Structures are given as C-alpha cells and as structure tokens.
Amino acid sequence: TNILNTKKLKYKEFNMSRQLVDIAYNAIKNNKIYNKKPFTFDDIINEIVKNSNVNLVEVNSQLGVLYTTLIQDTRFISIGDLE
C-alpha cells in the first residue's frame, strides 16, 4: 500500500507540474516582454504565480518536479545560466 501511495503522489505532483508548465508557457507566449528573449527560471515561477491560483509556497514545494517537467518540455530551450 505504501508503494501505491508513493506512486499516486508522484503522479499527482507530475500532473500538477505539467499544468504549471502549461500556465507558464501561455503566460510567456502572450507577454511581449519575453518576445524571443531569454528569461530565467525565476521569471517562469513569477508568471506561474501571477497567472494561476497557486501561491509561491505551493510552487516552491514542487520546484524539483516542476524543473524536471520544464526541461523535458520541447516548448522551452535551456541556454544555460538558468535561462
């Protein structure tokens, strides 16, 4: 039972991070400030908080999963230096 609960929790975390990445993508895509310019991971976090009902504490509790999901998302390209 403990293994099943762990798998459910990980799936729930991944699903939430996937939704947060979608929110970030749409917010950044629609914000002319970021138009074809590099932006930082902090910018992404700020856009998530600004454009969702998730607060900074909730986002910070998901940072590891969120970062992993973001790196795997082909809509974003990492150019180093957390940009």
mmCIF file with all atom_site columns, N, CA and C in Angstrom, residues 23-74:
data_model
loop_
_atom_site.group_PDB
_atom_site.id
_atom_site.type_symbol
_atom_site.label_atom_id
_atom_site.label_alt_id
_atom_site.label_comp_id
_atom_site.label_asym_id
_atom_site.label_entity_id
_atom_site.label_seq_id
_atom_site.pdbx_PDB_ins_code
_atom_site.Cartn_x
_atom_site.Cartn_y
_atom_site.Cartn_z
_atom_site.occupancy
_atom_site.B_iso_or_equiv
_atom_site.pdbx_formal_charge
_atom_site.auth_seq_id
_atom_site.auth_comp_id
_atom_site.auth_asym_id
_atom_site.auth_atom_id
_atom_site.pdbx_PDB_model_num
ATOM 1   N N  . ILE A 1 23 ? 0.680  26.691 -17.868 1.00 0.00 ? 23 ILE A N  1
ATOM 2   C CA . ILE A 1 23 ? 0.353  28.070 -17.465 1.00 0.00 ? 23 ILE A CA 1
ATOM 3   C C  . ILE A 1 23 ? 1.520  28.988 -17.780 1.00 0.00 ? 23 ILE A C  1
ATOM 4   N N  . ALA A 1 24 ? 2.719  28.569 -17.437 1.00 0.00 ? 24 ALA A N  1
ATOM 5   C CA . ALA A 1 24 ? 3.911  29.380 -17.702 1.00 0.00 ? 24 ALA A CA 1
ATOM 6   C C  . ALA A 1 24 ? 4.091  29.611 -19.200 1.00 0.00 ? 24 ALA A C  1
ATOM 7   N N  . TYR A 1 25 ? 3.938  28.557 -19.992 1.00 0.00 ? 25 TYR A N  1
ATOM 8   C CA . TYR A 1 25 ? 4.109  28.682 -21.432 1.00 0.00 ? 25 TYR A CA 1
ATOM 9   C C  . TYR A 1 25 ? 3.124  29.701 -22.015 1.00 0.00 ? 25 TYR A C  1
ATOM 10  N N  . ASN A 1 26 ? 1.858  29.574 -21.663 1.00 0.00 ? 26 ASN A N  1
ATOM 11  C CA . ASN A 1 26 ? 0.853  30.503 -22.184 1.00 0.00 ? 26 ASN A CA 1
ATOM 12  C C  . ASN A 1 26 ? 1.094  31.936 -21.722 1.00 0.00 ? 26 ASN A C  1
ATOM 13  N N  . ALA A 1 27 ? 1.486  32.111 -20.479 1.00 0.00 ? 27 ALA A N  1
ATOM 14  C CA . ALA A 1 27 ? 1.743  33.459 -19.964 1.00 0.00 ? 27 ALA A CA 1
ATOM 15  C C  . ALA A 1 27 ? 2.935  34.091 -20.674 1.00 0.00 ? 27 ALA A C  1
ATOM 16  N N  . ILE A 1 28 ? 3.993  33.327 -20.855 1.00 0.00 ? 28 ILE A N  1
ATOM 17  C CA . ILE A 1 28 ? 5.196  33.854 -21.503 1.00 0.00 ? 28 ILE A CA 1
ATOM 18  C C  . ILE A 1 28 ? 4.956  34.089 -22.990 1.00 0.00 ? 28 ILE A C  1
ATOM 19  N N  . LYS A 1 29 ? 4.241  33.180 -23.622 1.00 0.00 ? 29 LYS A N  1
ATOM 20  C CA . LYS A 1 29 ? 3.937  33.316 -25.047 1.00 0.00 ? 29 LYS A CA 1
ATOM 21  C C  . LYS A 1 29 ? 3.130  34.587 -25.317 1.00 0.00 ? 29 LYS A C  1
ATOM 22  N N  . ASN A 1 30 ? 2.248  34.929 -24.405 1.00 0.00 ? 30 ASN A N  1
ATOM 23  C CA . ASN A 1 30 ? 1.377  36.087 -24.594 1.00 0.00 ? 30 ASN A CA 1
ATOM 24  C C  . ASN A 1 30 ? 1.931  37.385 -24.018 1.00 0.00 ? 30 ASN A C  1
ATOM 25  N N  . ASN A 1 31 ? 3.125  37.354 -23.435 1.00 0.00 ? 31 ASN A N  1
ATOM 26  C CA . ASN A 1 31 ? 3.721  38.547 -22.842 1.00 0.00 ? 31 ASN A CA 1
ATOM 27  C C  . ASN A 1 31 ? 4.844  39.049 -23.748 1.00 0.00 ? 31 ASN A C  1
ATOM 28  N N  . LYS A 1 32 ? 4.676  40.228 -24.316 1.00 0.00 ? 32 LYS A N  1
ATOM 29  C CA . LYS A 1 32 ? 5.643  40.766 -25.278 1.00 0.00 ? 32 LYS A CA 1
ATOM 30  C C  . LYS A 1 32 ? 7.013  41.036 -24.661 1.00 0.00 ? 32 LYS A C  1
ATOM 31  N N  . ILE A 1 33 ? 7.087  41.133 -23.345 1.00 0.00 ? 33 ILE A N  1
ATOM 32  C CA . ILE A 1 33 ? 8.378  41.342 -22.673 1.00 0.00 ? 33 ILE A CA 1
ATOM 33  C C  . ILE A 1 33 ? 9.345  40.206 -23.006 1.00 0.00 ? 33 ILE A C  1
ATOM 34  N N  . TYR A 1 34 ? 8.812  38.998 -23.140 1.00 0.00 ? 34 TYR A N  1
ATOM 35  C CA . TYR A 1 34 ? 9.647  37.824 -23.376 1.00 0.00 ? 34 TYR A CA 1
ATOM 36  C C  . TYR A 1 34 ? 9.789  37.483 -24.848 1.00 0.00 ? 34 TYR A C  1
ATOM 37  N N  . ASN A 1 35 ? 9.316  38.313 -25.733 1.00 0.00 ? 35 ASN A N  1
ATOM 38  C CA . ASN A 1 35 ? 9.299  38.015 -27.159 1.00 0.00 ? 35 ASN A CA 1
ATOM 39  C C  . ASN A 1 35 ? 10.702 37.708 -27.680 1.00 0.00 ? 35 ASN A C  1
ATOM 40  N N  . LYS A 1 36 ? 10.962 36.422 -27.847 1.00 0.00 ? 36 LYS A N  1
ATOM 41  C CA . LYS A 1 36 ? 12.226 35.915 -28.395 1.00 0.00 ? 36 LYS A CA 1
ATOM 42  C C  . LYS A 1 36 ? 13.450 36.371 -27.610 1.00 0.00 ? 36 LYS A C  1
ATOM 43  N N  . LYS A 1 37 ? 13.280 36.614 -26.315 1.00 0.00 ? 37 LYS A N  1
ATOM 44  C CA . LYS A 1 37 ? 14.396 36.977 -25.447 1.00 0.00 ? 37 LYS A CA 1
ATOM 45  C C  . LYS A 1 37 ? 14.520 35.916 -24.359 1.00 0.00 ? 37 LYS A C  1
ATOM 46  N N  . PRO A 1 38 ? 15.734 35.700 -23.895 1.00 0.00 ? 38 PRO A N  1
ATOM 47  C CA . PRO A 1 38 ? 15.905 34.726 -22.809 1.00 0.00 ? 38 PRO A CA 1
ATOM 48  C C  . PRO A 1 38 ? 15.189 35.193 -21.536 1.00 0.00 ? 38 PRO A C  1
ATOM 49  N N  . PHE A 1 39 ? 14.727 34.250 -20.766 1.00 0.00 ? 39 PHE A N  1
ATOM 50  C CA . PHE A 1 39 ? 14.133 34.552 -19.477 1.00 0.00 ? 39 PHE A CA 1
ATOM 51  C C  . PHE A 1 39 ? 14.593 33.489 -18.496 1.00 0.00 ? 39 PHE A C  1
ATOM 52  N N  . THR A 1 40 ? 14.529 33.797 -17.232 1.00 0.00 ? 40 THR A N  1
ATOM 53  C CA . THR A 1 40 ? 15.080 32.914 -16.212 1.00 0.00 ? 40 THR A CA 1
ATOM 54  C C  . THR A 1 40 ? 14.015 31.989 -15.638 1.00 0.00 ? 40 THR A C  1
ATOM 55  N N  . PHE A 1 41 ? 14.481 31.012 -14.895 1.00 0.00 ? 41 PHE A N  1
ATOM 56  C CA . PHE A 1 41 ? 13.574 30.110 -14.190 1.00 0.00 ? 41 PHE A CA 1
ATOM 57  C C  . PHE A 1 41 ? 12.722 30.906 -13.197 1.00 0.00 ? 41 PHE A C  1
ATOM 58  N N  . ASP A 1 42 ? 13.319 31.925 -12.570 1.00 0.00 ? 42 ASP A N  1
ATOM 59  C CA . ASP A 1 42 ? 12.566 32.802 -11.661 1.00 0.00 ? 42 ASP A CA 1
ATOM 60  C C  . ASP A 1 42 ? 11.447 33.525 -12.398 1.00 0.00 ? 42 ASP A C  1
ATOM 61  N N  . ASP A 1 43 ? 11.702 33.949 -13.633 1.00 0.00 ? 43 ASP A N  1
ATOM 62  C CA . ASP A 1 43 ? 10.640 34.575 -14.438 1.00 0.00 ? 43 ASP A CA 1
ATOM 63  C C  . ASP A 1 43 ? 9.479  33.605 -14.639 1.00 0.00 ? 43 ASP A C  1
ATOM 64  N N  . ILE A 1 44 ? 9.809  32.357 -14.903 1.00 0.00 ? 44 ILE A N  1
ATOM 65  C CA . ILE A 1 44 ? 8.785  31.337 -15.107 1.00 0.00 ? 44 ILE A CA 1
ATOM 66  C C  . ILE A 1 44 ? 7.962  31.160 -13.835 1.00 0.00 ? 44 ILE A C  1
ATOM 67  N N  . ILE A 1 45 ? 8.640  31.068 -12.697 1.00 0.00 ? 45 ILE A N  1
ATOM 68  C CA . ILE A 1 45 ? 7.948  30.920 -11.415 1.00 0.00 ? 45 ILE A CA 1
ATOM 69  C C  . ILE A 1 45 ? 7.026  32.111 -11.177 1.00 0.00 ? 45 ILE A C  1
ATOM 70  N N  . ASN A 1 46 ? 7.528  33.314 -11.426 1.00 0.00 ? 46 ASN A N  1
ATOM 71  C CA . ASN A 1 46 ? 6.716  34.521 -11.230 1.00 0.00 ? 46 ASN A CA 1
ATOM 72  C C  . ASN A 1 46 ? 5.485  34.524 -12.129 1.00 0.00 ? 46 ASN A C  1
ATOM 73  N N  . GLU A 1 47 ? 5.626  34.090 -13.365 1.00 0.00 ? 47 GLU A N  1
ATOM 74  C CA . GLU A 1 47 ? 4.489  34.028 -14.280 1.00 0.00 ? 47 GLU A CA 1
ATOM 75  C C  . GLU A 1 47 ? 3.465  32.984 -13.823 1.00 0.00 ? 47 GLU A C  1
ATOM 76  N N  . ILE A 1 48 ? 3.935  31.872 -13.291 1.00 0.00 ? 48 ILE A N  1
ATOM 77  C CA . ILE A 1 48 ? 3.020  30.854 -12.783 1.00 0.00 ? 48 ILE A CA 1
ATOM 78  C C  . ILE A 1 48 ? 2.197  31.416 -11.629 1.00 0.00 ? 48 ILE A C  1
ATOM 79  N N  . VAL A 1 49 ? 2.866  32.061 -10.685 1.00 0.00 ? 49 VAL A N  1
ATOM 80  C CA . VAL A 1 49 ? 2.167  32.616 -9.523  1.00 0.00 ? 49 VAL A CA 1
ATOM 81  C C  . VAL A 1 49 ? 1.195  33.709 -9.952  1.00 0.00 ? 49 VAL A C  1
ATOM 82  N N  . LYS A 1 50 ? 1.631  34.546 -10.884 1.00 0.00 ? 50 LYS A N  1
ATOM 83  C CA . LYS A 1 50 ? 0.798  35.664 -11.335 1.00 0.00 ? 50 LYS A CA 1
ATOM 84  C C  . LYS A 1 50 ? -0.422 35.200 -12.126 1.00 0.00 ? 50 LYS A C  1
ATOM 85  N N  . ASN A 1 51 ? -0.302 34.100 -12.844 1.00 0.00 ? 51 ASN A N  1
ATOM 86  C CA . ASN A 1 51 ? -1.359 33.667 -13.771 1.00 0.00 ? 51 ASN A CA 1
ATOM 87  C C  . ASN A 1 51 ? -2.105 32.412 -13.333 1.00 0.00 ? 51 ASN A C  1
ATOM 88  N N  . SER A 1 52 ? -2.021 32.063 -12.070 1.00 0.00 ? 52 SER A N  1
ATOM 89  C CA . SER A 1 52 ? -2.746 30.892 -11.581 1.00 0.00 ? 52 SER A CA 1
ATOM 90  C C  . SER A 1 52 ? -3.243 31.151 -10.168 1.00 0.00 ? 52 SER A C  1
ATOM 91  N N  . ASN A 1 53 ? -3.928 30.183 -9.637  1.00 0.00 ? 53 ASN A N  1
ATOM 92  C CA . ASN A 1 53 ? -4.379 30.295 -8.249  1.00 0.00 ? 53 ASN A CA 1
ATOM 93  C C  . ASN A 1 53 ? -3.432 29.572 -7.302  1.00 0.00 ? 53 ASN A C  1
ATOM 94  N N  . VAL A 1 54 ? -2.218 29.330 -7.748  1.00 0.00 ? 54 VAL A N  1
ATOM 95  C CA . VAL A 1 54 ? -1.194 28.664 -6.955  1.00 0.00 ? 54 VAL A CA 1
ATOM 96  C C  . VAL A 1 54 ? -0.286 29.735 -6.365  1.00 0.00 ? 54 VAL A C  1
ATOM 97  N N  . ASN A 1 55 ? 0.001  29.624 -5.072  1.00 0.00 ? 55 ASN A N  1
ATOM 98  C CA . ASN A 1 55 ? 0.872  30.635 -4.450  1.00 0.00 ? 55 ASN A CA 1
ATOM 99  C C  . ASN A 1 55 ? 2.333  30.187 -4.488  1.00 0.00 ? 55 ASN A C  1
ATOM 100 N N  . LEU A 1 56 ? 3.210  31.077 -4.111  1.00 0.00 ? 56 LEU A N  1
ATOM 101 C CA . LEU A 1 56 ? 4.648  30.828 -4.193  1.00 0.00 ? 56 LEU A CA 1
ATOM 102 C C  . LEU A 1 56 ? 5.073  29.650 -3.320  1.00 0.00 ? 56 LEU A C  1
ATOM 103 N N  . VAL A 1 57 ? 4.468  29.496 -2.166  1.00 0.00 ? 57 VAL A N  1
ATOM 104 C CA . VAL A 1 57 ? 4.808  28.370 -1.282  1.00 0.00 ? 57 VAL A CA 1
ATOM 105 C C  . VAL A 1 57 ? 4.478  27.047 -1.967  1.00 0.00 ? 57 VAL A C  1
ATOM 106 N N  . GLU A 1 58 ? 3.322  26.975 -2.624  1.00 0.00 ? 58 GLU A N  1
ATOM 107 C CA . GLU A 1 58 ? 2.933  25.751 -3.334  1.00 0.00 ? 58 GLU A CA 1
ATOM 108 C C  . GLU A 1 58 ? 3.867  25.472 -4.501  1.00 0.00 ? 58 GLU A C  1
ATOM 109 N N  . VAL A 1 59 ? 4.232  26.508 -5.233  1.00 0.00 ? 59 VAL A N  1
ATOM 110 C CA . VAL A 1 59 ? 5.158  26.335 -6.355  1.00 0.00 ? 59 VAL A CA 1
ATOM 111 C C  . VAL A 1 59 ? 6.521  25.877 -5.836  1.00 0.00 ? 59 VAL A C  1
ATOM 112 N N  . ASN A 1 60 ? 7.001  26.506 -4.771  1.00 0.00 ? 60 ASN A N  1
ATOM 113 C CA . ASN A 1 60 ? 8.296  26.127 -4.218  1.00 0.00 ? 60 ASN A CA 1
ATOM 114 C C  . ASN A 1 60 ? 8.313  24.683 -3.736  1.00 0.00 ? 60 ASN A C  1
ATOM 115 N N  . SER A 1 61 ? 7.174  24.175 -3.274  1.00 0.00 ? 61 SER A N  1
ATOM 116 C CA . SER A 1 61 ? 7.127  22.782 -2.826  1.00 0.00 ? 61 SER A CA 1
ATOM 117 C C  . SER A 1 61 ? 7.212  21.813 -4.003  1.00 0.00 ? 61 SER A C  1
ATOM 118 N N  . GLN A 1 62 ? 7.021  22.316 -5.213  1.00 0.00 ? 62 GLN A N  1
ATOM 119 C CA . GLN A 1 62 ? 7.042  21.488 -6.429  1.00 0.00 ? 62 GLN A CA 1
ATOM 120 C C  . GLN A 1 62 ? 8.256  21.781 -7.316  1.00 0.00 ? 62 GLN A C  1
ATOM 121 N N  . LEU A 1 63 ? 9.226  22.552 -6.837  1.00 0.00 ? 63 LEU A N  1
ATOM 122 C CA . LEU A 1 63 ? 10.318 23.022 -7.705  1.00 0.00 ? 63 LEU A CA 1
ATOM 123 C C  . LEU A 1 63 ? 11.062 21.907 -8.430  1.00 0.00 ? 63 LEU A C  1
ATOM 124 N N  . GLY A 1 64 ? 11.396 20.843 -7.738  1.00 0.00 ? 64 GLY A N  1
ATOM 125 C CA . GLY A 1 64 ? 12.139 19.754 -8.377  1.00 0.00 ? 64 GLY A CA 1
ATOM 126 C C  . GLY A 1 64 ? 11.369 19.116 -9.524  1.00 0.00 ? 64 GLY A C  1
ATOM 127 N N  . VAL A 1 65 ? 10.130 18.776 -9.266  1.00 0.00 ? 65 VAL A N  1
ATOM 128 C CA . VAL A 1 65 ? 9.291  18.161 -10.294 1.00 0.00 ? 65 VAL A CA 1
ATOM 129 C C  . VAL A 1 65 ? 9.002  19.171 -11.399 1.00 0.00 ? 65 VAL A C  1
ATOM 130 N N  . LEU A 1 66 ? 8.756  20.418 -11.015 1.00 0.00 ? 66 LEU A N  1
ATOM 131 C CA . LEU A 1 66 ? 8.483  21.474 -11.993 1.00 0.00 ? 66 LEU A CA 1
ATOM 132 C C  . LEU A 1 66 ? 9.679  21.689 -12.917 1.00 0.00 ? 66 LEU A C  1
ATOM 133 N N  . TYR A 1 67 ? 10.871 21.766 -12.351 1.00 0.00 ? 67 TYR A N  1
ATOM 134 C CA . TYR A 1 67 ? 12.079 21.964 -13.157 1.00 0.00 ? 67 TYR A CA 1
ATOM 135 C C  . TYR A 1 67 ? 12.282 20.797 -14.120 1.00 0.00 ? 67 TYR A C  1
ATOM 136 N N  . THR A 1 68 ? 12.105 19.578 -13.632 1.00 0.00 ? 68 THR A N  1
ATOM 137 C CA . THR A 1 68 ? 12.265 18.391 -14.478 1.00 0.00 ? 68 THR A CA 1
ATOM 138 C C  . THR A 1 68 ? 11.253 18.402 -15.618 1.00 0.00 ? 68 THR A C  1
ATOM 139 N N  . THR A 1 69 ? 10.012 18.726 -15.304 1.00 0.00 ? 69 THR A N  1
ATOM 140 C CA . THR A 1 69 ? 8.964  18.788 -16.330 1.00 0.00 ? 69 THR A CA 1
ATOM 141 C C  . THR A 1 69 ? 9.274  19.865 -17.350 1.00 0.00 ? 69 THR A C  1
ATOM 142 N N  . LEU A 1 70 ? 9.748  20.989 -16.885 1.00 0.00 ? 70 LEU A N  1
ATOM 143 C CA . LEU A 1 70 ? 10.086 22.111 -17.760 1.00 0.00 ? 70 LEU A CA 1
ATOM 144 C C  . LEU A 1 70 ? 11.230 21.753 -18.709 1.00 0.00 ? 70 LEU A C  1
ATOM 145 N N  . ILE A 1 71 ? 12.254 21.112 -18.193 1.00 0.00 ? 71 ILE A N  1
ATOM 146 C CA . ILE A 1 71 ? 13.411 20.719 -19.014 1.00 0.00 ? 71 ILE A CA 1
ATOM 147 C C  . ILE A 1 71 ? 12.996 19.722 -20.097 1.00 0.00 ? 71 ILE A C  1
ATOM 148 N N  . GLN A 1 72 ? 12.028 18.866 -19.791 1.00 0.00 ? 72 GLN A N  1
ATOM 149 C CA . GLN A 1 72 ? 11.579 17.855 -20.743 1.00 0.00 ? 72 GLN A CA 1
ATOM 150 C C  . GLN A 1 72 ? 10.581 18.394 -21.763 1.00 0.00 ? 72 GLN A C  1
ATOM 151 N N  . ASP A 1 73 ? 10.072 19.589 -21.524 1.00 0.00 ? 73 ASP A N  1
ATOM 152 C CA . ASP A 1 73 ? 9.069  20.184 -22.418 1.00 0.00 ? 73 ASP A CA 1
ATOM 153 C C  . ASP A 1 73 ? 9.778  20.839 -23.599 1.00 0.00 ? 73 ASP A C  1
ATOM 154 N N  . THR A 1 74 ? 9.459  20.408 -24.806 1.00 0.00 ? 74 THR A N  1
ATOM 155 C CA . THR A 1 74 ? 10.156 20.909 -26.001 1.00 0.00 ? 74 THR A CA 1
ATOM 156 C C  . THR A 1 74 ? 9.778  22.341 -26.373 1.00 0.00 ? 74 THR A C  1
#
